[in-house]
Amino acid sequence: MQIQENFSLKQYNTFGIDAKAKQFSFFSTSDELADLLEYSKEPPACILGGGSNILLTKDIDGTVLKNEIKGIEETGEDDNYIYVKAGAGENWHQFVQYCIGRNWAGLENLSLIPGNVGASPMQNIGAYGVEIKEVFNSLTAFHIHDRTIHTFTTGDCEFGYRESVFKRKYKNEFVILRVTFRLHKSPVFHTEYGAIKDELERMQVSSLSIKAIARAVINIRTAKLPDPKVIGNAGSFFKNPSIPHSDFLRLKEKFDSIVGYNNPDGTVKLAAGWLIEHSGPKEGISWKGYRTGDAGCHAKQALVLVNYGNASGKEIFELSEAIMQSVEKKFGIMLEREVNIYR
Ligand code: EPU
């Protein structure tokens, strides 16, 4: 067990914020995690995965433990499915590629999402018409106080839009150890999302495959979303808000080009990127492409806030506040952050 003091987390959060942890250590098994918890006595201040969904606005006056649990194994199969278990510390995109390489289908639309396997159920990650809950089977998680290992099925996780029990009622109680996915032996293609259809056409794909879909998703993401290795970011900073249909009609009368999608429950999910693009720090100036110091709003996708180099977490947080206030003022809609804020 190696514990480092006053440790910079700059390499361990995709925003690239230079906040420090009072103590820092890795764990690669549940026994190592138990030992670290025993040693540090008090509960960890933060469990880090890939650091791709967190904004650190100050130093962490406590222990940060980074999940490095690795390993991918096939745990079973039936007529239709392959069951595959991955360590929470596996890189998400590498895991997706591993599955695509074996022709196990279901994760291709989720290619190139930054972060690790452990965050995928925590967040119910989703993109281009697919959410993790559709391919999730179960997970094991370590209870920080009881030091026991629990199994969670799909029902136990209470998945919602970018939500699960691990972000709400069990917040900071469990450490996700391993996740088992149920992948299709014969692919079920999800190409209904407009951008995928357009990209597949542009690629002139003659016979559809999970590899072609993954390629299309990778092309779209690289064109629109900044690579965290080049420009610090944590993907979508805000959630897309849902509003009653009647409110949507009222907004549509005033703002003809507003973008919304019908939810199955009759409400309308608005594209927060559109709301942000159509508001700004001053009348006539859009947030999209706006920069103050090293904090900014991405020029190709307004839902993504970026760190051009040396922004502090506080500066990015303040920019997010200003964006929320102006969207509220113009459209009467309060945006909700998707990224976890450490403050
Ligand atoms: N739009 C604008 N201006 C912008 C950005 C978007 O007008 O600056 C409008 C466009 O009309 C576009 C629509 O918003 O057609 C939707 O945009 P996009 O397809 O880029 O998706 P999104 O709703 O902005 C969500 C997820 C992304 C995911 C994409 C694709 C959330 C919070 N974000 O973004 O997830 O990749 O759909 O499925 O739901 C993430 O969670 O970190 C993430 C990147």
PDB file of N, CA and C in Angstrom, residues 185-240:
ATOM      1  N   LYS A 185     -25.386 -11.670 -29.401  1.00  0.00           N
ATOM      2  CA  LYS A 185     -24.598 -12.459 -30.354  1.00  0.00           C
ATOM      3  C   LYS A 185     -24.919 -12.009 -31.774  1.00  0.00           C
ATOM      4  N   SER A 186     -26.219 -11.719 -32.035  1.00  0.00           N
ATOM      5  CA  SER A 186     -26.581 -11.157 -33.353  1.00  0.00           C
ATOM      6  C   SER A 186     -26.920  -9.695 -33.123  1.00  0.00           C
ATOM      7  N   PRO A 187     -26.295  -8.806 -33.859  1.00  0.00           N
ATOM      8  CA  PRO A 187     -26.459  -7.379 -33.577  1.00  0.00           C
ATOM      9  C   PRO A 187     -27.873  -6.859 -33.812  1.00  0.00           C
ATOM     10  N   VAL A 188     -28.257  -5.905 -32.975  1.00  0.00           N
ATOM     11  CA  VAL A 188     -29.483  -5.142 -33.192  1.00  0.00           C
ATOM     12  C   VAL A 188     -28.988  -3.717 -33.430  1.00  0.00           C
ATOM     13  N   PHE A 189     -29.107  -3.240 -34.657  1.00  0.00           N
ATOM     14  CA  PHE A 189     -28.508  -1.937 -34.985  1.00  0.00           C
ATOM     15  C   PHE A 189     -29.379  -0.780 -34.525  1.00  0.00           C
ATOM     16  N   HIS A 190     -28.748   0.229 -33.936  1.00  0.00           N
ATOM     17  CA  HIS A 190     -29.463   1.458 -33.569  1.00  0.00           C
ATOM     18  C   HIS A 190     -28.907   2.594 -34.415  1.00  0.00           C
ATOM     19  N   THR A 191     -29.612   2.867 -35.505  1.00  0.00           N
ATOM     20  CA  THR A 191     -29.117   3.913 -36.415  1.00  0.00           C
ATOM     21  C   THR A 191     -30.153   5.027 -36.577  1.00  0.00           C
ATOM     22  N   GLU A 192     -31.142   5.055 -35.658  1.00  0.00           N
ATOM     23  CA  GLU A 192     -32.235   6.027 -35.823  1.00  0.00           C
ATOM     24  C   GLU A 192     -31.795   7.464 -35.535  1.00  0.00           C
ATOM     25  N   TYR A 193     -30.717   7.629 -34.783  1.00  0.00           N
ATOM     26  CA  TYR A 193     -30.240   8.973 -34.446  1.00  0.00           C
ATOM     27  C   TYR A 193     -29.734   9.643 -35.733  1.00  0.00           C
ATOM     28  N   GLY A 194     -30.302  10.837 -36.030  1.00  0.00           N
ATOM     29  CA  GLY A 194     -30.033  11.531 -37.291  1.00  0.00           C
ATOM     30  C   GLY A 194     -28.569  11.605 -37.680  1.00  0.00           C
ATOM     31  N   ALA A 195     -27.725  12.005 -36.703  1.00  0.00           N
ATOM     32  CA  ALA A 195     -26.310  12.207 -37.022  1.00  0.00           C
ATOM     33  C   ALA A 195     -25.646  10.901 -37.476  1.00  0.00           C
ATOM     34  N   ILE A 196     -26.097   9.755 -36.928  1.00  0.00           N
ATOM     35  CA  ILE A 196     -25.500   8.463 -37.321  1.00  0.00           C
ATOM     36  C   ILE A 196     -25.897   8.124 -38.753  1.00  0.00           C
ATOM     37  N   LYS A 197     -27.195   8.318 -39.039  1.00  0.00           N
ATOM     38  CA  LYS A 197     -27.694   8.046 -40.400  1.00  0.00           C
ATOM     39  C   LYS A 197     -26.880   8.839 -41.414  1.00  0.00           C
ATOM     40  N   ASP A 198     -26.719  10.145 -41.132  1.00  0.00           N
ATOM     41  CA  ASP A 198     -25.998  11.019 -42.071  1.00  0.00           C
ATOM     42  C   ASP A 198     -24.553  10.563 -42.247  1.00  0.00           C
ATOM     43  N   GLU A 199     -23.924  10.198 -41.135  1.00  0.00           N
ATOM     44  CA  GLU A 199     -22.511   9.825 -41.206  1.00  0.00           C
ATOM     45  C   GLU A 199     -22.334   8.499 -41.962  1.00  0.00           C
ATOM     46  N   LEU A 200     -23.254   7.536 -41.723  1.00  0.00           N
ATOM     47  CA  LEU A 200     -23.153   6.254 -42.429  1.00  0.00           C
ATOM     48  C   LEU A 200     -23.310   6.476 -43.935  1.00  0.00           C
ATOM     49  N   GLU A 201     -24.193   7.411 -44.282  1.00  0.00           N
ATOM     50  CA  GLU A 201     -24.397   7.724 -45.704  1.00  0.00           C
ATOM     51  C   GLU A 201     -23.121   8.330 -46.289  1.00  0.00           C
ATOM     52  N   ARG A 202     -22.562   9.270 -45.521  1.00  0.00           N
ATOM     53  CA  ARG A 202     -21.345   9.933 -45.985  1.00  0.00           C
ATOM     54  C   ARG A 202     -20.208   8.920 -46.163  1.00  0.00           C
ATOM     55  N   MET A 203     -20.181   7.927 -45.244  1.00  0.00           N
ATOM     56  CA  MET A 203     -19.131   6.901 -45.311  1.00  0.00           C
ATOM     57  C   MET A 203     -19.393   5.892 -46.434  1.00  0.00           C
ATOM     58  N   GLN A 204     -20.566   5.981 -47.041  1.00  0.00           N
ATOM     59  CA  GLN A 204     -20.998   5.051 -48.109  1.00  0.00           C
ATOM     60  C   GLN A 204     -20.867   3.592 -47.670  1.00  0.00           C
ATOM     61  N   VAL A 205     -21.432   3.310 -46.481  1.00  0.00           N
ATOM     62  CA  VAL A 205     -21.395   1.944 -45.944  1.00  0.00           C
ATOM     63  C   VAL A 205     -22.384   1.087 -46.734  1.00  0.00           C
ATOM     64  N   SER A 206     -21.900   0.002 -47.330  1.00  0.00           N
ATOM     65  CA  SER A 206     -22.813  -0.817 -48.140  1.00  0.00           C
ATOM     66  C   SER A 206     -23.502  -1.868 -47.279  1.00  0.00           C
ATOM     67  N   SER A 207     -22.748  -2.517 -46.355  1.00  0.00           N
ATOM     68  CA  SER A 207     -23.451  -3.458 -45.474  1.00  0.00           C
ATOM     69  C   SER A 207     -23.189  -3.054 -44.013  1.00  0.00           C
ATOM     70  N   LEU A 208     -24.295  -2.861 -43.314  1.00  0.00           N
ATOM     71  CA  LEU A 208     -24.222  -2.339 -41.953  1.00  0.00           C
ATOM     72  C   LEU A 208     -23.572  -3.357 -41.011  1.00  0.00           C
ATOM     73  N   SER A 209     -22.740  -2.886 -40.099  1.00  0.00           N
ATOM     74  CA  SER A 209     -22.094  -3.767 -39.118  1.00  0.00           C
ATOM     75  C   SER A 209     -21.859  -2.954 -37.855  1.00  0.00           C
ATOM     76  N   ILE A 210     -21.554  -3.639 -36.747  1.00  0.00           N
ATOM     77  CA  ILE A 210     -21.280  -2.886 -35.519  1.00  0.00           C
ATOM     78  C   ILE A 210     -19.984  -2.079 -35.678  1.00  0.00           C
ATOM     79  N   LYS A 211     -19.066  -2.595 -36.483  1.00  0.00           N
ATOM     80  CA  LYS A 211     -17.805  -1.849 -36.726  1.00  0.00           C
ATOM     81  C   LYS A 211     -18.093  -0.543 -37.453  1.00  0.00           C
ATOM     82  N   ALA A 212     -19.019  -0.599 -38.431  1.00  0.00           N
ATOM     83  CA  ALA A 212     -19.347   0.621 -39.197  1.00  0.00           C
ATOM     84  C   ALA A 212     -20.025   1.640 -38.290  1.00  0.00           C
ATOM     85  N   ILE A 213     -20.914   1.166 -37.408  1.00  0.00           N
ATOM     86  CA  ILE A 213     -21.597   2.099 -36.495  1.00  0.00           C
ATOM     87  C   ILE A 213     -20.572   2.733 -35.552  1.00  0.00           C
ATOM     88  N   ALA A 214     -19.667   1.902 -35.016  1.00  0.00           N
ATOM     89  CA  ALA A 214     -18.644   2.441 -34.119  1.00  0.00           C
ATOM     90  C   ALA A 214     -17.821   3.495 -34.853  1.00  0.00           C
ATOM     91  N   ARG A 215     -17.464   3.226 -36.087  1.00  0.00           N
ATOM     92  CA  ARG A 215     -16.662   4.174 -36.867  1.00  0.00           C
ATOM     93  C   ARG A 215     -17.433   5.485 -37.050  1.00  0.00           C
ATOM     94  N   ALA A 216     -18.753   5.351 -37.360  1.00  0.00           N
ATOM     95  CA  ALA A 216     -19.581   6.554 -37.563  1.00  0.00           C
ATOM     96  C   ALA A 216     -19.621   7.380 -36.269  1.00  0.00           C
ATOM     97  N   VAL A 217     -19.818   6.708 -35.133  1.00  0.00           N
ATOM     98  CA  VAL A 217     -19.884   7.408 -33.841  1.00  0.00           C
ATOM     99  C   VAL A 217     -18.543   8.090 -33.544  1.00  0.00           C
ATOM    100  N   ILE A 218     -17.456   7.369 -33.812  1.00  0.00           N
ATOM    101  CA  ILE A 218     -16.116   7.936 -33.561  1.00  0.00           C
ATOM    102  C   ILE A 218     -15.924   9.185 -34.440  1.00  0.00           C
ATOM    103  N   ASN A 219     -16.348   9.094 -35.698  1.00  0.00           N
ATOM    104  CA  ASN A 219     -16.205  10.261 -36.598  1.00  0.00           C
ATOM    105  C   ASN A 219     -17.007  11.453 -36.080  1.00  0.00           C
ATOM    106  N   ILE A 220     -18.258  11.203 -35.651  1.00  0.00           N
ATOM    107  CA  ILE A 220     -19.106  12.319 -35.187  1.00  0.00           C
ATOM    108  C   ILE A 220     -18.496  12.929 -33.928  1.00  0.00           C
ATOM    109  N   ARG A 221     -18.115  12.056 -32.995  1.00  0.00           N
ATOM    110  CA  ARG A 221     -17.598  12.574 -31.724  1.00  0.00           C
ATOM    111  C   ARG A 221     -16.301  13.366 -31.934  1.00  0.00           C
ATOM    112  N   THR A 222     -15.417  12.832 -32.811  1.00  0.00           N
ATOM    113  CA  THR A 222     -14.146  13.558 -32.983  1.00  0.00           C
ATOM    114  C   THR A 222     -14.381  14.903 -33.677  1.00  0.00           C
ATOM    115  N   ALA A 223     -15.401  14.977 -34.521  1.00  0.00           N
ATOM    116  CA  ALA A 223     -15.644  16.246 -35.217  1.00  0.00           C
ATOM    117  C   ALA A 223     -16.245  17.293 -34.276  1.00  0.00           C
ATOM    118  N   LYS A 224     -17.056  16.839 -33.292  1.00  0.00           N
ATOM    119  CA  LYS A 224     -17.825  17.802 -32.483  1.00  0.00           C
ATOM    120  C   LYS A 224     -17.307  18.015 -31.070  1.00  0.00           C
ATOM    121  N   LEU A 225     -16.733  16.954 -30.505  1.00  0.00           N
ATOM    122  CA  LEU A 225     -16.378  17.029 -29.085  1.00  0.00           C
ATOM    123  C   LEU A 225     -14.867  17.145 -28.914  1.00  0.00           C
ATOM    124  N   PRO A 226     -14.409  18.014 -28.021  1.00  0.00           N
ATOM    125  CA  PRO A 226     -12.967  18.175 -27.847  1.00  0.00           C
ATOM    126  C   PRO A 226     -12.339  16.948 -27.185  1.00  0.00           C
ATOM    127  N   ASP A 227     -11.139  16.577 -27.628  1.00  0.00           N
ATOM    128  CA  ASP A 227     -10.414  15.459 -27.036  1.00  0.00           C
ATOM    129  C   ASP A 227      -9.821  15.937 -25.710  1.00  0.00           C
ATOM    130  N   PRO A 228     -10.213  15.312 -24.583  1.00  0.00           N
ATOM    131  CA  PRO A 228      -9.719  15.777 -23.270  1.00  0.00           C
ATOM    132  C   PRO A 228      -8.196  15.791 -23.171  1.00  0.00           C
ATOM    133  N   LYS A 229      -7.520  14.979 -24.017  1.00  0.00           N
ATOM    134  CA  LYS A 229      -6.040  14.978 -23.955  1.00  0.00           C
ATOM    135  C   LYS A 229      -5.498  16.282 -24.527  1.00  0.00           C
ATOM    136  N   VAL A 230      -6.305  16.947 -25.359  1.00  0.00           N
ATOM    137  CA  VAL A 230      -5.854  18.187 -25.989  1.00  0.00           C
ATOM    138  C   VAL A 230      -6.456  19.412 -25.283  1.00  0.00           C
ATOM    139  N   ILE A 231      -7.767  19.384 -25.069  1.00  0.00           N
ATOM    140  CA  ILE A 231      -8.448  20.489 -24.365  1.00  0.00           C
ATOM    141  C   ILE A 231      -9.263  19.882 -23.228  1.00  0.00           C
ATOM    142  N   GLY A 232      -8.975  20.312 -22.003  1.00  0.00           N
ATOM    143  CA  GLY A 232      -9.658  19.754 -20.829  1.00  0.00           C
ATOM    144  C   GLY A 232     -11.168  19.917 -20.910  1.00  0.00           C
ATOM    145  N   ASN A 233     -11.911  18.847 -20.631  1.00  0.00           N
ATOM    146  CA  ASN A 233     -13.382  18.924 -20.596  1.00  0.00           C
ATOM    147  C   ASN A 233     -13.939  17.654 -19.977  1.00  0.00           C
ATOM    148  N   ALA A 234     -15.231  17.669 -19.661  1.00  0.00           N
ATOM    149  CA  ALA A 234     -15.861  16.473 -19.081  1.00  0.00           C
ATOM    150  C   ALA A 234     -17.127  16.116 -19.858  1.00  0.00           C
ATOM    151  N   GLY A 235     -17.076  16.258 -21.171  1.00  0.00           N
ATOM    152  CA  GLY A 235     -18.258  15.948 -22.000  1.00  0.00           C
ATOM    153  C   GLY A 235     -19.358  16.956 -21.715  1.00  0.00           C
ATOM    154  N   SER A 236     -20.614  16.550 -21.866  1.00  0.00           N
ATOM    155  CA  SER A 236     -21.731  17.471 -21.610  1.00  0.00           C
ATOM    156  C   SER A 236     -21.661  17.956 -20.169  1.00  0.00           C
ATOM    157  N   PHE A 237     -21.666  19.259 -19.985  1.00  0.00           N
ATOM    158  CA  PHE A 237     -21.586  19.793 -18.626  1.00  0.00           C
ATOM    159  C   PHE A 237     -22.961  19.823 -17.969  1.00  0.00           C
ATOM    160  N   PHE A 238     -24.008  20.010 -18.820  1.00  0.00           N
ATOM    161  CA  PHE A 238     -25.384  20.088 -18.314  1.00  0.00           C
ATOM    162  C   PHE A 238     -26.202  18.938 -18.876  1.00  0.00           C
ATOM    163  N   LYS A 239     -27.338  18.673 -18.223  1.00  0.00           N
ATOM    164  CA  LYS A 239     -28.295  17.698 -18.753  1.00  0.00           C
ATOM    165  C   LYS A 239     -29.226  18.402 -19.726  1.00  0.00           C
ATOM    166  N   ASN A 240     -29.857  17.638 -20.592  1.00  0.00           N
ATOM    167  CA  ASN A 240     -30.912  18.190 -21.435  1.00  0.00           C
ATOM    168  C   ASN A 240     -32.192  18.222 -20.593  1.00  0.00           C
TER     169      ASN A 240
END
